[in-house]
Amino acid sequence: MTVTRGFAGRSPAGERDPRLPPGQYDAGDSWPVLSAEVTPDLTAAEWTFRVDGLVAEARTWSWEEAHTLPRSGYEGDIHCVTSWSKFGVRFGGVSLDTFLDLARPHASATHAVAYAHTGYTTNLPLSDLTGGRAWIAWEFGDGPLDPAHGGPARLVVPHLYFWKSVKWIAGLRVLDHDEPGFWERNGYHARGNPWDEERYAGD
Amino acid sequence: MTEHPPEPFVPSTRFAVPGRIVASNRAAATWQPARLVEVRRETARASTFRFAVPGWTGHLPGQHLMVRLTAADGYVAQRHYSIASPPADSGHVELTLDHVEGGEVSGWFHRVARPGDTVEVRGPLSGFFAWPGDRPALLLGAGSGVVPLMSMVRDRRLRGTDVPLRLLVSARTPEELIYADEYRDETTPVFTRVAPPGARPGRLSAAHLEPYLARPPAEGWEAYVCGSNGFAEHASRLLVALGQPVDRIRVERFG
C-alpha cells in the first residue's frame, strides 16, 4: 500500500458508506452522463427491442407492445466504472426475464450481446441477465428516462458497472459463447462486477 | 460443431465510434508510482501537474489514465483524468485539473500536493478517443475539456506533420482559457461570457464550424468533442446538423 501524503479522504475512517464498492465515491444528486457517441434522435414510436440468436422464437417488441408486459422495476444503487456511484435510484419498465421467457433461449445459450440503436455493444453472461437482476427501463424516478441517460429505453443491470446497462437498447443476441462488446474490446473487463473491482481486463 | 470461429456479432447500425487502437491491457492493469515534479498554474481554477512515471509505456493523444490516492487507513479514491502531454514527453505525463468544489481528489491536488509527492497511476486507458495522427482532426472542447485535445495539438506540432487539425476551444472568459499562450493559428477560442475587446461573447455556433465543414479535407474530418455534458450535446448536434457523419464524432463527457 502506497499511502498518499496528506490524503485522508472525504469522510473520516469508520464513517464510510458500506453501500460504496471499493474505489467508488458517492455522486450525490448528480448523475454524470457518459456515452461515447452522439445522443440519437430516437422517439418512443421508433424504438424497438429484439431478442434473437439461440432462442426458440426470435421476437421484436414495439414501444406499445413492450408496455403491455407486466411492470417491474429496480430501486437501489448504481455504479459507474469511472468511480461514481449513485444511491437509491428508481428505474421502471419490464424485467428482462419476461422478454427472455417469451423468446425461450436454447439450453446451449450461455451469453448475450446487448446492443443499442446507435450500434454500441456489450457482452453479458445470461446468468447476469436473468433471475430478476436486469430490466428494460423507460422510467427514472417518476418521469420518463431522459435521452442523454438512454431514453426512450435502456438496459439496467445494476449489479454490474453501468457500461453494461446499454442506453437506447435495441436488442439482445443470445449466444453460446462470450463475445466482447465495445468497451470490452477497448481494454475493459469482460464482466465488470464493482464489488470485485473488475474495471479493466486483467483485474 | 463449427469449423470456423463464429462471426462476431455485428449490429445493423454501425457503431458511432469504433475503437481506433487496441489499448494495452497490461499497462492498464498495473498501478505504478508517479512522482509529482512540477505544478504550473494555468488559470485561477486549473493547474497542470507534471509527473515522472519511469514505467510509463507511452500513450496516444486523447487517452486518459486513472489516478489513485490512498489514505493511511487504506481508503482509496480514484479518478479518470485525460492526459495533457504529448506522447513524446518520455517518462513524464501531465494532467491539467480543475479544482472542483468539494472535490476529494482534485482538492488534494490543489490544496496539498507539492513536488516530491507520489501518487499511483494506471494507464493509458481506452482507445476510442485517441488520435493516432492519421486523419484530419476537428477538435471541439470547452473548459478543461480542452485537455485531451491539447495533447493532440502538441503531438502534431512536435511531429511537424501537416495532417489538418483545427481546435475550437470554448471558455467563459479570456482569464479562464486554459493554455491561452500556447494556441497558434490552428485554434479559434470562443468566449461565452466575456470576450476580449472588439469581440462579442457567445456560445459555439454553426457559424464557427461552417468554414471547416463546408469545405472538409478530401478524407473528411474525424471530430472529437470534449467537455461537460451540456457542451457535448450542443457541439455534437451542431456537427450533425452541418453534415458531419455521426460515426465520425467521438464524444468524451466529464464525469
Short mmCIF file of C-alpha atoms in Angstrom, two decimals, chain A:
data_model
loop_
_atom_site.label_atom_id
_atom_site.label_comp_id
_atom_site.label_asym_id
_atom_site.label_seq_id
_atom_site.Cartn_x
_atom_site.Cartn_y
_atom_site.Cartn_z
CA MET A 1 0.00 0.00 0.00
CA THR A 2 1.38 3.39 -1.02
CA VAL A 3 -0.02 6.00 1.33
CA THR A 4 -0.50 9.43 -0.23
CA ARG A 5 0.94 12.17 1.99
CA GLY A 6 -1.78 14.36 3.44
CA PHE A 7 -4.70 12.43 1.94
CA ALA A 8 -7.44 11.35 4.33
CA GLY A 9 -10.46 11.03 2.05
CA ARG A 10 -13.69 12.96 2.18
CA SER A 11 -15.11 11.37 5.31
CA PRO A 12 -13.27 10.09 8.37
CA ALA A 13 -12.43 6.42 8.68
CA GLY A 14 -15.33 4.43 10.15
CA GLU A 15 -17.93 6.70 8.58
CA ARG A 16 -17.56 5.41 5.05
CA ASP A 17 -20.75 4.25 3.45
CA PRO A 18 -20.94 0.44 3.22
CA ARG A 19 -23.00 0.83 0.05
CA LEU A 20 -19.86 2.05 -1.77
CA PRO A 21 -17.90 -0.65 -3.59
CA PRO A 22 -14.10 -0.31 -3.39
CA GLY A 23 -12.65 2.75 -5.12
CA GLN A 24 -16.08 4.38 -5.67
CA TYR A 25 -17.39 7.72 -4.45
CA ASP A 26 -20.93 8.97 -3.87
CA ALA A 27 -22.07 11.19 -6.76
CA GLY A 28 -24.86 12.56 -4.56
CA ASP A 29 -27.58 14.32 -6.51
CA SER A 30 -25.66 14.43 -9.76
CA TRP A 31 -25.91 11.79 -12.43
CA PRO A 32 -22.95 12.14 -14.81
CA VAL A 33 -23.64 11.34 -18.45
CA LEU A 34 -21.07 9.08 -20.07
CA SER A 35 -21.56 7.95 -23.62
CA ALA A 36 -19.02 7.87 -26.39
CA GLU A 37 -21.44 8.70 -29.17
CA VAL A 38 -23.87 11.41 -30.16
CA THR A 39 -27.19 11.07 -28.32
CA PRO A 40 -29.51 9.65 -31.00
CA ASP A 41 -32.77 11.25 -32.08
CA LEU A 42 -34.88 8.24 -31.23
CA THR A 43 -38.58 8.59 -30.46
CA ALA A 44 -40.65 6.10 -28.50
CA ALA A 45 -42.58 5.33 -31.70
CA GLU A 46 -39.33 4.39 -33.45
CA TRP A 47 -37.93 2.37 -30.56
CA THR A 48 -37.98 -1.43 -30.77
CA PHE A 49 -36.45 -4.19 -28.69
CA ARG A 50 -35.48 -7.52 -30.25
CA VAL A 51 -34.35 -10.84 -28.76
CA ASP A 52 -32.82 -13.28 -31.23
CA GLY A 53 -29.91 -15.68 -31.67
CA LEU A 54 -30.11 -19.01 -29.85
CA VAL A 55 -33.78 -18.75 -28.91
CA ALA A 56 -36.85 -20.82 -29.79
CA GLU A 57 -38.67 -17.74 -31.04
CA ALA A 58 -36.89 -14.56 -32.15
CA ARG A 59 -39.14 -11.63 -31.30
CA THR A 60 -39.31 -7.87 -31.66
CA TRP A 61 -41.40 -5.64 -29.38
CA SER A 62 -42.57 -2.16 -30.24
CA TRP A 63 -42.87 0.53 -27.55
CA GLU A 64 -46.57 -0.22 -27.19
CA GLU A 65 -46.13 -3.99 -27.15
CA ALA A 66 -43.41 -3.75 -24.50
CA HIS A 67 -45.72 -1.63 -22.36
CA THR A 68 -48.37 -4.38 -22.30
CA LEU A 69 -45.94 -6.68 -20.42
CA PRO A 70 -46.04 -6.88 -16.60
CA ARG A 71 -44.41 -3.88 -14.99
CA SER A 72 -41.30 -4.30 -12.94
CA GLY A 73 -38.60 -2.01 -11.64
CA TYR A 74 -35.38 -1.58 -9.73
CA GLU A 75 -34.77 0.55 -6.69
CA GLY A 76 -31.25 0.69 -5.36
CA ASP A 77 -27.71 1.76 -6.20
CA ILE A 78 -25.78 2.02 -9.47
CA HIS A 79 -22.00 2.11 -10.02
CA CYS A 80 -20.02 3.57 -12.91
CA VAL A 81 -16.51 2.38 -13.77
CA THR A 82 -15.33 6.00 -13.79
CA SER A 83 -15.70 5.79 -9.96
CA TRP A 84 -19.02 7.39 -9.12
CA SER A 85 -21.88 5.53 -7.50
CA LYS A 86 -25.42 6.79 -7.12
CA PHE A 87 -27.64 5.61 -4.28
CA GLY A 88 -31.35 4.92 -4.17
CA VAL A 89 -32.30 5.38 -7.80
CA ARG A 90 -35.58 4.07 -9.22
CA PHE A 91 -35.99 2.62 -12.71
CA GLY A 92 -39.32 1.39 -14.05
CA GLY A 93 -40.03 -0.87 -17.03
CA VAL A 94 -40.16 -4.62 -17.57
CA SER A 95 -37.95 -7.38 -16.20
CA LEU A 96 -35.67 -8.88 -18.82
CA ASP A 97 -36.86 -12.30 -17.58
CA THR A 98 -40.24 -11.52 -19.14
CA PHE A 99 -38.73 -10.96 -22.60
CA LEU A 100 -36.43 -13.98 -22.34
CA ASP A 101 -39.25 -16.25 -21.11
CA LEU A 102 -41.19 -15.36 -24.27
CA ALA A 103 -38.20 -15.91 -26.58
CA ARG A 104 -37.06 -19.13 -24.76
CA PRO A 105 -33.26 -19.39 -25.04
CA HIS A 106 -31.89 -22.79 -26.09
CA ALA A 107 -30.25 -24.98 -23.45
CA SER A 108 -26.89 -24.27 -25.10
CA ALA A 109 -27.22 -20.49 -24.61
CA THR A 110 -24.69 -19.02 -22.15
CA HIS A 111 -24.12 -15.37 -23.06
CA ALA A 112 -25.63 -12.46 -24.90
CA VAL A 113 -24.50 -9.35 -26.71
CA ALA A 114 -26.71 -6.40 -25.81
CA TYR A 115 -26.73 -3.69 -28.47
CA ALA A 116 -28.04 -0.17 -28.84
CA HIS A 117 -29.84 1.65 -31.62
CA THR A 118 -26.53 3.54 -32.02
CA GLY A 119 -24.61 0.31 -32.61
CA TYR A 120 -22.94 0.27 -29.17
CA THR A 121 -22.44 -3.28 -27.87
CA THR A 122 -21.63 -5.02 -24.60
CA ASN A 123 -21.41 -8.66 -23.58
CA LEU A 124 -23.01 -10.34 -20.58
CA PRO A 125 -23.43 -13.89 -19.27
CA LEU A 126 -27.10 -14.90 -19.36
CA SER A 127 -26.82 -15.56 -15.62
CA ASP A 128 -26.36 -11.79 -15.14
CA LEU A 129 -29.44 -11.03 -17.25
CA THR A 130 -31.88 -13.44 -15.60
CA GLY A 131 -33.27 -14.09 -12.12
CA GLY A 132 -34.71 -10.62 -11.55
CA ARG A 133 -31.38 -8.81 -11.95
CA ALA A 134 -31.90 -6.97 -15.26
CA TRP A 135 -34.58 -4.70 -16.72
CA ILE A 136 -35.59 -2.83 -19.83
CA ALA A 137 -36.35 0.56 -18.26
CA TRP A 138 -38.15 3.63 -19.63
CA GLU A 139 -38.83 5.46 -16.38
CA PHE A 140 -36.41 7.11 -13.99
CA GLY A 141 -37.84 8.30 -10.69
CA ASP A 142 -41.36 9.44 -11.52
CA GLY A 143 -40.72 10.55 -15.08
CA PRO A 144 -39.63 9.31 -18.48
CA LEU A 145 -35.97 8.37 -18.92
CA ASP A 146 -34.02 11.31 -20.35
CA PRO A 147 -32.47 10.75 -23.82
CA ALA A 148 -28.96 11.54 -22.52
CA HIS A 149 -29.43 8.74 -19.99
CA GLY A 150 -30.62 6.26 -22.60
CA GLY A 151 -34.26 7.17 -23.17
CA PRO A 152 -36.66 6.16 -24.59
CA ALA A 153 -35.44 2.87 -23.03
CA ARG A 154 -32.23 1.34 -21.75
CA LEU A 155 -30.98 -1.88 -20.28
CA VAL A 156 -30.41 -1.75 -16.50
CA VAL A 157 -28.10 -4.35 -14.93
CA PRO A 158 -27.38 -2.60 -11.65
CA HIS A 159 -25.16 -5.25 -10.06
CA LEU A 160 -22.51 -4.64 -12.76
CA TYR A 161 -20.65 -1.45 -13.72
CA PHE A 162 -23.03 0.71 -15.67
CA TRP A 163 -21.32 0.48 -19.08
CA LYS A 164 -23.14 -2.91 -19.23
CA SER A 165 -26.51 -1.11 -18.93
CA VAL A 166 -26.82 -0.26 -22.62
CA LYS A 167 -28.52 3.07 -23.39
CA TRP A 168 -31.03 3.23 -26.26
CA ILE A 169 -31.28 -0.57 -26.05
CA ALA A 170 -32.19 -2.22 -29.35
CA GLY A 171 -31.76 -5.90 -28.63
CA LEU A 172 -30.09 -8.98 -27.26
CA ARG A 173 -28.36 -11.56 -29.43
CA VAL A 174 -28.28 -14.80 -27.44
CA LEU A 175 -25.07 -16.81 -27.95
CA ASP A 176 -23.35 -19.98 -26.77
CA HIS A 177 -20.07 -18.13 -26.14
CA ASP A 178 -18.81 -14.84 -24.76
CA GLU A 179 -18.12 -12.14 -27.34
CA PRO A 180 -16.56 -8.87 -26.20
CA GLY A 181 -18.50 -5.65 -26.84
CA PHE A 182 -17.27 -2.12 -27.46
CA TRP A 183 -15.56 -1.31 -24.16
CA GLU A 184 -14.53 -4.91 -23.61
CA ARG A 185 -12.55 -4.73 -26.86
CA ASN A 186 -11.11 -1.44 -25.63
CA GLY A 187 -9.47 -2.86 -22.52
CA TYR A 188 -12.38 -3.10 -20.11
CA HIS A 189 -13.21 -6.17 -18.05
CA ALA A 190 -15.43 -8.88 -19.56
CA ARG A 191 -17.82 -8.97 -16.56
CA GLY A 192 -17.48 -5.73 -14.58
CA ASN A 193 -18.51 -6.64 -11.03
CA PRO A 194 -18.00 -3.45 -8.96
CA TRP A 195 -17.63 -5.38 -5.67
CA ASP A 196 -14.65 -7.24 -7.11
CA GLU A 197 -13.46 -4.03 -8.81
CA GLU A 198 -13.41 -5.65 -12.25
CA ARG A 199 -12.70 -2.44 -14.17
CA TYR A 200 -10.12 -3.44 -16.75
CA ALA A 201 -9.09 -6.68 -18.43
CA GLY A 202 -6.77 -8.43 -16.00
CA ASP A 203 -8.40 -7.04 -12.83
#
